[in-house]
Amino acid sequence: QKGSLAALSVNSIEKLDMVMPLSRGGVNPLDLLGDADVQRYVDAADICLKDDGVDGVIAVYAPTFHCNPSELARSLATLSKKTAKPLIAVWMGSRFSSEGMEHFMDASIPVYETPEEAGRAYMYMYNYRRGIELLNETPDEIPQNEMRLTNHLKAILRNALREGKEFLSGEDSVVFFKNYGINIPKSAG
């Protein structure tokens, strides 16, 4: 399944305009520009994580003179503890930013060296969570009047148990399906 970038709320865009110079009106992905310091990163991530339309944030860092990677990683790790939404980090810069990567790993925050790896990981996480949600869904209940076992159905079950059958024959199973309103192909009967 493919993901899509979140559309930020008007409120979030207004807050981002105050934090980011030359904001592009909250166009996602956000470009914090090369002069972004730790506070700008943290403020932008915080605004996005609080937006109801945002499911998670991928923070991408490339080395600059204005932002210490270790301090930024520590600050983003602290921020991520305040939300249930996932924060994934992309920490480029090899040796220069490796200490920042360690802060993320210590805080159990996924950290990658490329945006592509982070995007794939995020989609795996999303699809896993969605799969769990689907497994936990409660099916619609069948109305009580449609759930009754007729004497004929009870007799089929008694005979199968008496004969030690683990499965019903095709003909008997068709009777059960029809009783519960389940359509089956004609060739199956």
mmCIF file with all atom_site columns, C-alpha atoms in Angstrom:
data_model
loop_
_atom_site.group_PDB
_atom_site.id
_atom_site.type_symbol
_atom_site.label_atom_id
_atom_site.label_alt_id
_atom_site.label_comp_id
_atom_site.label_asym_id
_atom_site.label_entity_id
_atom_site.label_seq_id
_atom_site.pdbx_PDB_ins_code
_atom_site.Cartn_x
_atom_site.Cartn_y
_atom_site.Cartn_z
_atom_site.occupancy
_atom_site.B_iso_or_equiv
_atom_site.pdbx_formal_charge
_atom_site.auth_seq_id
_atom_site.auth_comp_id
_atom_site.auth_asym_id
_atom_site.auth_atom_id
_atom_site.pdbx_PDB_model_num
ATOM 1   C CA . GLN A 1 1   ? 0.000   0.000   0.000  1.00 0.00 ? 1   GLN A CA 1
ATOM 2   C CA . LYS A 1 2   ? 1.278   3.468   -0.823 1.00 0.00 ? 2   LYS A CA 1
ATOM 3   C CA . GLY A 1 3   ? 1.201   6.329   1.618  1.00 0.00 ? 3   GLY A CA 1
ATOM 4   C CA . SER A 1 4   ? 0.512   9.975   1.044  1.00 0.00 ? 4   SER A CA 1
ATOM 5   C CA . LEU A 1 5   ? 1.834   13.088  2.685  1.00 0.00 ? 5   LEU A CA 1
ATOM 6   C CA . ALA A 1 6   ? -0.452  14.645  5.258  1.00 0.00 ? 6   ALA A CA 1
ATOM 7   C CA . ALA A 1 7   ? -2.318  17.840  4.483  1.00 0.00 ? 7   ALA A CA 1
ATOM 8   C CA . LEU A 1 8   ? -1.627  20.138  7.398  1.00 0.00 ? 8   LEU A CA 1
ATOM 9   C CA . SER A 1 9   ? -4.466  22.005  9.074  1.00 0.00 ? 9   SER A CA 1
ATOM 10  C CA . VAL A 1 10  ? -4.835  25.773  8.721  1.00 0.00 ? 10  VAL A CA 1
ATOM 11  C CA . ASN A 1 11  ? -3.962  26.122  12.413 1.00 0.00 ? 11  ASN A CA 1
ATOM 12  C CA . SER A 1 12  ? -0.732  24.149  11.947 1.00 0.00 ? 12  SER A CA 1
ATOM 13  C CA . ILE A 1 13  ? 0.207   26.175  8.873  1.00 0.00 ? 13  ILE A CA 1
ATOM 14  C CA . GLU A 1 14  ? -0.272  29.418  10.807 1.00 0.00 ? 14  GLU A CA 1
ATOM 15  C CA . LYS A 1 15  ? 1.958   28.122  13.619 1.00 0.00 ? 15  LYS A CA 1
ATOM 16  C CA . LEU A 1 16  ? 4.597   26.947  11.149 1.00 0.00 ? 16  LEU A CA 1
ATOM 17  C CA . ASP A 1 17  ? 4.586   30.373  9.453  1.00 0.00 ? 17  ASP A CA 1
ATOM 18  C CA . MET A 1 18  ? 5.656   31.867  12.803 1.00 0.00 ? 18  MET A CA 1
ATOM 19  C CA . VAL A 1 19  ? 8.460   29.329  13.256 1.00 0.00 ? 19  VAL A CA 1
ATOM 20  C CA . MET A 1 20  ? 9.827   29.052  9.738  1.00 0.00 ? 20  MET A CA 1
ATOM 21  C CA . PRO A 1 21  ? 11.173  31.872  7.623  1.00 0.00 ? 21  PRO A CA 1
ATOM 22  C CA . LEU A 1 22  ? 10.036  31.796  4.018  1.00 0.00 ? 22  LEU A CA 1
ATOM 23  C CA . SER A 1 23  ? 7.397   29.201  4.821  1.00 0.00 ? 23  SER A CA 1
ATOM 24  C CA . ARG A 1 24  ? 5.740   27.791  1.754  1.00 0.00 ? 24  ARG A CA 1
ATOM 25  C CA . GLY A 1 25  ? 2.323   27.788  3.389  1.00 0.00 ? 25  GLY A CA 1
ATOM 26  C CA . GLY A 1 26  ? 2.764   24.432  5.113  1.00 0.00 ? 26  GLY A CA 1
ATOM 27  C CA . VAL A 1 27  ? 3.481   22.506  1.932  1.00 0.00 ? 27  VAL A CA 1
ATOM 28  C CA . ASN A 1 28  ? 4.500   19.000  2.889  1.00 0.00 ? 28  ASN A CA 1
ATOM 29  C CA . PRO A 1 29  ? 7.329   17.974  3.024  1.00 0.00 ? 29  PRO A CA 1
ATOM 30  C CA . LEU A 1 30  ? 8.507   20.927  5.063  1.00 0.00 ? 30  LEU A CA 1
ATOM 31  C CA . ASP A 1 31  ? 11.887  22.416  4.216  1.00 0.00 ? 31  ASP A CA 1
ATOM 32  C CA . LEU A 1 32  ? 13.357  24.009  7.342  1.00 0.00 ? 32  LEU A CA 1
ATOM 33  C CA . LEU A 1 33  ? 16.202  25.452  5.247  1.00 0.00 ? 33  LEU A CA 1
ATOM 34  C CA . GLY A 1 34  ? 19.946  25.175  5.807  1.00 0.00 ? 34  GLY A CA 1
ATOM 35  C CA . ASP A 1 35  ? 20.037  27.695  8.647  1.00 0.00 ? 35  ASP A CA 1
ATOM 36  C CA . ALA A 1 36  ? 17.603  25.716  10.836 1.00 0.00 ? 36  ALA A CA 1
ATOM 37  C CA . ASP A 1 37  ? 18.705  25.346  14.414 1.00 0.00 ? 37  ASP A CA 1
ATOM 38  C CA . VAL A 1 38  ? 17.617  22.734  16.957 1.00 0.00 ? 38  VAL A CA 1
ATOM 39  C CA . GLN A 1 39  ? 14.678  24.832  18.142 1.00 0.00 ? 39  GLN A CA 1
ATOM 40  C CA . ARG A 1 40  ? 13.244  25.235  14.624 1.00 0.00 ? 40  ARG A CA 1
ATOM 41  C CA . TYR A 1 41  ? 13.408  21.461  14.069 1.00 0.00 ? 41  TYR A CA 1
ATOM 42  C CA . VAL A 1 42  ? 11.748  20.725  17.407 1.00 0.00 ? 42  VAL A CA 1
ATOM 43  C CA . ASP A 1 43  ? 9.056   23.393  16.983 1.00 0.00 ? 43  ASP A CA 1
ATOM 44  C CA . ALA A 1 44  ? 8.183   22.196  13.468 1.00 0.00 ? 44  ALA A CA 1
ATOM 45  C CA . ALA A 1 45  ? 8.089   18.531  14.542 1.00 0.00 ? 45  ALA A CA 1
ATOM 46  C CA . ASP A 1 46  ? 5.947   19.400  17.577 1.00 0.00 ? 46  ASP A CA 1
ATOM 47  C CA . ILE A 1 47  ? 3.430   21.349  15.461 1.00 0.00 ? 47  ILE A CA 1
ATOM 48  C CA . CYS A 1 48  ? 3.174   18.489  12.968 1.00 0.00 ? 48  CYS A CA 1
ATOM 49  C CA . LEU A 1 49  ? 2.828   15.795  15.640 1.00 0.00 ? 49  LEU A CA 1
ATOM 50  C CA . LYS A 1 50  ? -0.035  17.728  17.260 1.00 0.00 ? 50  LYS A CA 1
ATOM 51  C CA . ASP A 1 51  ? -1.917  18.056  13.939 1.00 0.00 ? 51  ASP A CA 1
ATOM 52  C CA . ASP A 1 52  ? -4.864  15.627  13.828 1.00 0.00 ? 52  ASP A CA 1
ATOM 53  C CA . GLY A 1 53  ? -4.265  15.022  10.116 1.00 0.00 ? 53  GLY A CA 1
ATOM 54  C CA . VAL A 1 54  ? -0.705  13.815  10.691 1.00 0.00 ? 54  VAL A CA 1
ATOM 55  C CA . ASP A 1 55  ? -0.146  10.149  11.557 1.00 0.00 ? 55  ASP A CA 1
ATOM 56  C CA . GLY A 1 56  ? 3.608   10.416  12.115 1.00 0.00 ? 56  GLY A CA 1
ATOM 57  C CA . VAL A 1 57  ? 6.730   12.416  11.289 1.00 0.00 ? 57  VAL A CA 1
ATOM 58  C CA . ILE A 1 58  ? 9.899   11.552  9.446  1.00 0.00 ? 58  ILE A CA 1
ATOM 59  C CA . ALA A 1 59  ? 12.591  14.042  10.509 1.00 0.00 ? 59  ALA A CA 1
ATOM 60  C CA . VAL A 1 60  ? 15.438  14.353  8.002  1.00 0.00 ? 60  VAL A CA 1
ATOM 61  C CA . TYR A 1 61  ? 18.751  15.834  9.136  1.00 0.00 ? 61  TYR A CA 1
ATOM 62  C CA . ALA A 1 62  ? 21.733  16.687  6.945  1.00 0.00 ? 62  ALA A CA 1
ATOM 63  C CA . PRO A 1 63  ? 24.803  18.270  8.588  1.00 0.00 ? 63  PRO A CA 1
ATOM 64  C CA . THR A 1 64  ? 24.855  22.067  8.856  1.00 0.00 ? 64  THR A CA 1
ATOM 65  C CA . PHE A 1 65  ? 26.843  24.576  10.904 1.00 0.00 ? 65  PHE A CA 1
ATOM 66  C CA . HIS A 1 66  ? 23.669  25.793  12.611 1.00 0.00 ? 66  HIS A CA 1
ATOM 67  C CA . CYS A 1 67  ? 22.478  22.551  14.167 1.00 0.00 ? 67  CYS A CA 1
ATOM 68  C CA . ASN A 1 68  ? 24.349  20.103  16.393 1.00 0.00 ? 68  ASN A CA 1
ATOM 69  C CA . PRO A 1 69  ? 23.185  16.573  15.429 1.00 0.00 ? 69  PRO A CA 1
ATOM 70  C CA . SER A 1 70  ? 23.599  15.164  18.925 1.00 0.00 ? 70  SER A CA 1
ATOM 71  C CA . GLU A 1 71  ? 21.624  17.973  20.575 1.00 0.00 ? 71  GLU A CA 1
ATOM 72  C CA . LEU A 1 72  ? 18.918  17.742  17.905 1.00 0.00 ? 72  LEU A CA 1
ATOM 73  C CA . ALA A 1 73  ? 18.599  13.970  18.289 1.00 0.00 ? 73  ALA A CA 1
ATOM 74  C CA . ARG A 1 74  ? 18.315  14.292  22.066 1.00 0.00 ? 74  ARG A CA 1
ATOM 75  C CA . SER A 1 75  ? 15.635  17.015  21.715 1.00 0.00 ? 75  SER A CA 1
ATOM 76  C CA . LEU A 1 76  ? 13.598  15.057  19.143 1.00 0.00 ? 76  LEU A CA 1
ATOM 77  C CA . ALA A 1 77  ? 13.833  11.912  21.283 1.00 0.00 ? 77  ALA A CA 1
ATOM 78  C CA . THR A 1 78  ? 12.434  13.873  24.236 1.00 0.00 ? 78  THR A CA 1
ATOM 79  C CA . LEU A 1 79  ? 9.630   15.243  22.042 1.00 0.00 ? 79  LEU A CA 1
ATOM 80  C CA . SER A 1 80  ? 8.711   11.773  20.764 1.00 0.00 ? 80  SER A CA 1
ATOM 81  C CA . LYS A 1 81  ? 8.065   10.582  24.332 1.00 0.00 ? 81  LYS A CA 1
ATOM 82  C CA . LYS A 1 82  ? 5.186   13.078  24.547 1.00 0.00 ? 82  LYS A CA 1
ATOM 83  C CA . THR A 1 83  ? 3.149   11.534  21.717 1.00 0.00 ? 83  THR A CA 1
ATOM 84  C CA . ALA A 1 84  ? 1.838   8.171   20.588 1.00 0.00 ? 84  ALA A CA 1
ATOM 85  C CA . LYS A 1 85  ? 2.526   9.090   16.975 1.00 0.00 ? 85  LYS A CA 1
ATOM 86  C CA . PRO A 1 86  ? 5.678   7.622   15.487 1.00 0.00 ? 86  PRO A CA 1
ATOM 87  C CA . LEU A 1 87  ? 8.737   9.723   14.837 1.00 0.00 ? 87  LEU A CA 1
ATOM 88  C CA . ILE A 1 88  ? 11.307  8.250   12.473 1.00 0.00 ? 88  ILE A CA 1
ATOM 89  C CA . ALA A 1 89  ? 14.688  9.870   11.916 1.00 0.00 ? 89  ALA A CA 1
ATOM 90  C CA . VAL A 1 90  ? 16.854  10.102  8.829  1.00 0.00 ? 90  VAL A CA 1
ATOM 91  C CA . TRP A 1 91  ? 20.328  11.034  9.985  1.00 0.00 ? 91  TRP A CA 1
ATOM 92  C CA . MET A 1 92  ? 22.705  11.733  7.145  1.00 0.00 ? 92  MET A CA 1
ATOM 93  C CA . GLY A 1 93  ? 26.306  12.729  7.612  1.00 0.00 ? 93  GLY A CA 1
ATOM 94  C CA . SER A 1 94  ? 28.008  9.483   8.536  1.00 0.00 ? 94  SER A CA 1
ATOM 95  C CA . ARG A 1 95  ? 30.668  10.086  11.231 1.00 0.00 ? 95  ARG A CA 1
ATOM 96  C CA . PHE A 1 96  ? 29.627  13.698  11.831 1.00 0.00 ? 96  PHE A CA 1
ATOM 97  C CA . SER A 1 97  ? 26.136  12.726  12.949 1.00 0.00 ? 97  SER A CA 1
ATOM 98  C CA . SER A 1 98  ? 26.702  9.222   14.373 1.00 0.00 ? 98  SER A CA 1
ATOM 99  C CA . GLU A 1 99  ? 26.388  10.420  17.974 1.00 0.00 ? 99  GLU A CA 1
ATOM 100 C CA . GLY A 1 100 ? 22.904  11.683  17.154 1.00 0.00 ? 100 GLY A CA 1
ATOM 101 C CA . MET A 1 101 ? 21.980  8.275   15.780 1.00 0.00 ? 101 MET A CA 1
ATOM 102 C CA . GLU A 1 102 ? 22.975  6.706   19.094 1.00 0.00 ? 102 GLU A CA 1
ATOM 103 C CA . HIS A 1 103 ? 20.522  8.962   20.968 1.00 0.00 ? 103 HIS A CA 1
ATOM 104 C CA . PHE A 1 104 ? 17.698  7.731   18.731 1.00 0.00 ? 104 PHE A CA 1
ATOM 105 C CA . MET A 1 105 ? 18.662  4.102   19.171 1.00 0.00 ? 105 MET A CA 1
ATOM 106 C CA . ASP A 1 106 ? 18.822  4.558   22.958 1.00 0.00 ? 106 ASP A CA 1
ATOM 107 C CA . ALA A 1 107 ? 15.286  6.031   22.837 1.00 0.00 ? 107 ALA A CA 1
ATOM 108 C CA . SER A 1 108 ? 14.025  3.158   20.596 1.00 0.00 ? 108 SER A CA 1
ATOM 109 C CA . ILE A 1 109 ? 13.357  5.549   17.718 1.00 0.00 ? 109 ILE A CA 1
ATOM 110 C CA . PRO A 1 110 ? 13.970  4.090   14.259 1.00 0.00 ? 110 PRO A CA 1
ATOM 111 C CA . VAL A 1 111 ? 16.825  5.909   12.528 1.00 0.00 ? 111 VAL A CA 1
ATOM 112 C CA . TYR A 1 112 ? 17.960  5.489   8.928  1.00 0.00 ? 112 TYR A CA 1
ATOM 113 C CA . GLU A 1 113 ? 20.619  6.918   6.649  1.00 0.00 ? 113 GLU A CA 1
ATOM 114 C CA . THR A 1 114 ? 18.311  7.625   3.693  1.00 0.00 ? 114 THR A CA 1
ATOM 115 C CA . PRO A 1 115 ? 14.782  8.987   3.294  1.00 0.00 ? 115 PRO A CA 1
ATOM 116 C CA . GLU A 1 116 ? 13.860  5.983   1.135  1.00 0.00 ? 116 GLU A CA 1
ATOM 117 C CA . GLU A 1 117 ? 14.668  3.543   3.947  1.00 0.00 ? 117 GLU A CA 1
ATOM 118 C CA . ALA A 1 118 ? 12.659  5.624   6.415  1.00 0.00 ? 118 ALA A CA 1
ATOM 119 C CA . GLY A 1 119 ? 9.693   5.848   4.062  1.00 0.00 ? 119 GLY A CA 1
ATOM 120 C CA . ARG A 1 120 ? 9.652   2.074   3.554  1.00 0.00 ? 120 ARG A CA 1
ATOM 121 C CA . ALA A 1 121 ? 9.920   1.482   7.301  1.00 0.00 ? 121 ALA A CA 1
ATOM 122 C CA . TYR A 1 122 ? 7.088   3.918   7.994  1.00 0.00 ? 122 TYR A CA 1
ATOM 123 C CA . MET A 1 123 ? 4.815   2.148   5.502  1.00 0.00 ? 123 MET A CA 1
ATOM 124 C CA . TYR A 1 124 ? 5.649   -1.245  7.041  1.00 0.00 ? 124 TYR A CA 1
ATOM 125 C CA . MET A 1 125 ? 4.721   0.165   10.452 1.00 0.00 ? 125 MET A CA 1
ATOM 126 C CA . TYR A 1 126 ? 1.496   1.666   9.112  1.00 0.00 ? 126 TYR A CA 1
ATOM 127 C CA . ASN A 1 127 ? 0.461   -1.525  7.317  1.00 0.00 ? 127 ASN A CA 1
ATOM 128 C CA . TYR A 1 128 ? 1.273   -3.627  10.384 1.00 0.00 ? 128 TYR A CA 1
ATOM 129 C CA . ARG A 1 129 ? -0.835  -1.367  12.625 1.00 0.00 ? 129 ARG A CA 1
ATOM 130 C CA . ARG A 1 130 ? -3.686  -1.401  10.097 1.00 0.00 ? 130 ARG A CA 1
ATOM 131 C CA . GLY A 1 131 ? -3.523  -5.202  9.922  1.00 0.00 ? 131 GLY A CA 1
ATOM 132 C CA . ILE A 1 132 ? -3.789  -5.442  13.718 1.00 0.00 ? 132 ILE A CA 1
ATOM 133 C CA . GLU A 1 133 ? -6.767  -3.061  13.674 1.00 0.00 ? 133 GLU A CA 1
ATOM 134 C CA . LEU A 1 134 ? -8.495  -5.202  11.044 1.00 0.00 ? 134 LEU A CA 1
ATOM 135 C CA . LEU A 1 135 ? -7.875  -8.362  13.061 1.00 0.00 ? 135 LEU A CA 1
ATOM 136 C CA . ASN A 1 136 ? -9.417  -6.743  16.118 1.00 0.00 ? 136 ASN A CA 1
ATOM 137 C CA . GLU A 1 137 ? -12.553 -5.528  14.351 1.00 0.00 ? 137 GLU A CA 1
ATOM 138 C CA . THR A 1 138 ? -15.733 -7.115  15.595 1.00 0.00 ? 138 THR A CA 1
ATOM 139 C CA . PRO A 1 139 ? -17.806 -8.584  12.797 1.00 0.00 ? 139 PRO A CA 1
ATOM 140 C CA . ASP A 1 140 ? -21.401 -7.509  12.446 1.00 0.00 ? 140 ASP A CA 1
ATOM 141 C CA . GLU A 1 141 ? -23.654 -9.719  14.488 1.00 0.00 ? 141 GLU A CA 1
ATOM 142 C CA . ILE A 1 142 ? -26.106 -12.000 12.818 1.00 0.00 ? 142 ILE A CA 1
ATOM 143 C CA . PRO A 1 143 ? -29.614 -11.264 14.110 1.00 0.00 ? 143 PRO A CA 1
ATOM 144 C CA . GLN A 1 144 ? -30.796 -13.862 16.627 1.00 0.00 ? 144 GLN A CA 1
ATOM 145 C CA . ASN A 1 145 ? -33.713 -14.992 14.467 1.00 0.00 ? 145 ASN A CA 1
ATOM 146 C CA . GLU A 1 146 ? -31.271 -15.999 11.711 1.00 0.00 ? 146 GLU A CA 1
ATOM 147 C CA . MET A 1 147 ? -28.951 -17.930 14.032 1.00 0.00 ? 147 MET A CA 1
ATOM 148 C CA . ARG A 1 148 ? -31.260 -20.723 15.059 1.00 0.00 ? 148 ARG A CA 1
ATOM 149 C CA . LEU A 1 149 ? -30.336 -24.312 14.479 1.00 0.00 ? 149 LEU A CA 1
ATOM 150 C CA . THR A 1 150 ? -33.382 -26.092 13.102 1.00 0.00 ? 150 THR A CA 1
ATOM 151 C CA . ASN A 1 151 ? -34.099 -29.680 14.068 1.00 0.00 ? 151 ASN A CA 1
ATOM 152 C CA . HIS A 1 152 ? -32.805 -30.680 10.633 1.00 0.00 ? 152 HIS A CA 1
ATOM 153 C CA . LEU A 1 153 ? -29.456 -28.914 11.223 1.00 0.00 ? 153 LEU A CA 1
ATOM 154 C CA . LYS A 1 154 ? -29.170 -30.405 14.716 1.00 0.00 ? 154 LYS A CA 1
ATOM 155 C CA . ALA A 1 155 ? -29.741 -33.867 13.248 1.00 0.00 ? 155 ALA A CA 1
ATOM 156 C CA . ILE A 1 156 ? -26.983 -33.320 10.680 1.00 0.00 ? 156 ILE A CA 1
ATOM 157 C CA . LEU A 1 157 ? -24.564 -32.371 13.476 1.00 0.00 ? 157 LEU A CA 1
ATOM 158 C CA . ARG A 1 158 ? -25.613 -35.313 15.701 1.00 0.00 ? 158 ARG A CA 1
ATOM 159 C CA . ASN A 1 159 ? -25.108 -37.776 12.839 1.00 0.00 ? 159 ASN A CA 1
ATOM 160 C CA . ALA A 1 160 ? -21.694 -36.307 11.988 1.00 0.00 ? 160 ALA A CA 1
ATOM 161 C CA . LEU A 1 161 ? -20.571 -36.579 15.636 1.00 0.00 ? 161 LEU A CA 1
ATOM 162 C CA . ARG A 1 162 ? -21.925 -40.120 15.968 1.00 0.00 ? 162 ARG A CA 1
ATOM 163 C CA . GLU A 1 163 ? -20.033 -41.158 12.818 1.00 0.00 ? 163 GLU A CA 1
ATOM 164 C CA . GLY A 1 164 ? -16.839 -39.431 14.060 1.00 0.00 ? 164 GLY A CA 1
ATOM 165 C CA . LYS A 1 165 ? -16.705 -37.048 11.112 1.00 0.00 ? 165 LYS A CA 1
ATOM 166 C CA . GLU A 1 166 ? -14.480 -33.987 11.439 1.00 0.00 ? 166 GLU A CA 1
ATOM 167 C CA . PHE A 1 167 ? -16.028 -32.313 8.393  1.00 0.00 ? 167 PHE A CA 1
ATOM 168 C CA . LEU A 1 168 ? -19.511 -32.104 6.954  1.00 0.00 ? 168 LEU A CA 1
ATOM 169 C CA . SER A 1 169 ? -20.172 -33.422 3.499  1.00 0.00 ? 169 SER A CA 1
ATOM 170 C CA . GLY A 1 170 ? -20.623 -30.916 0.684  1.00 0.00 ? 170 GLY A CA 1
ATOM 171 C CA . GLU A 1 171 ? -24.374 -31.432 0.709  1.00 0.00 ? 171 GLU A CA 1
ATOM 172 C CA . ASP A 1 172 ? -24.694 -30.958 4.486  1.00 0.00 ? 172 ASP A CA 1
ATOM 173 C CA . SER A 1 173 ? -22.444 -27.880 4.509  1.00 0.00 ? 173 SER A CA 1
ATOM 174 C CA . VAL A 1 174 ? -24.566 -26.311 1.737  1.00 0.00 ? 174 VAL A CA 1
ATOM 175 C CA . VAL A 1 175 ? -27.618 -26.674 4.004  1.00 0.00 ? 175 VAL A CA 1
ATOM 176 C CA . PHE A 1 176 ? -25.779 -24.795 6.776  1.00 0.00 ? 176 PHE A CA 1
ATOM 177 C CA . PHE A 1 177 ? -24.619 -22.020 4.441  1.00 0.00 ? 177 PHE A CA 1
ATOM 178 C CA . LYS A 1 178 ? -28.119 -21.499 3.099  1.00 0.00 ? 178 LYS A CA 1
ATOM 179 C CA . ASN A 1 179 ? -29.564 -21.394 6.638  1.00 0.00 ? 179 ASN A CA 1
ATOM 180 C CA . TYR A 1 180 ? -27.256 -18.469 7.476  1.00 0.00 ? 180 TYR A CA 1
ATOM 181 C CA . GLY A 1 181 ? -27.870 -16.636 4.213  1.00 0.00 ? 181 GLY A CA 1
ATOM 182 C CA . ILE A 1 182 ? -24.449 -17.372 2.720  1.00 0.00 ? 182 ILE A CA 1
ATOM 183 C CA . ASN A 1 183 ? -24.597 -17.688 -1.049 1.00 0.00 ? 183 ASN A CA 1
ATOM 184 C CA . ILE A 1 184 ? -22.428 -20.369 -2.606 1.00 0.00 ? 184 ILE A CA 1
ATOM 185 C CA . PRO A 1 185 ? -21.655 -21.127 -6.229 1.00 0.00 ? 185 PRO A CA 1
ATOM 186 C CA . LYS A 1 186 ? -23.976 -23.685 -7.822 1.00 0.00 ? 186 LYS A CA 1
ATOM 187 C CA . SER A 1 187 ? -21.046 -26.003 -8.618 1.00 0.00 ? 187 SER A CA 1
ATOM 188 C CA . ALA A 1 188 ? -20.262 -26.298 -4.891 1.00 0.00 ? 188 ALA A CA 1
ATOM 189 C CA . GLY A 1 189 ? -23.677 -27.857 -4.143 1.00 0.00 ? 189 GLY A CA 1
#
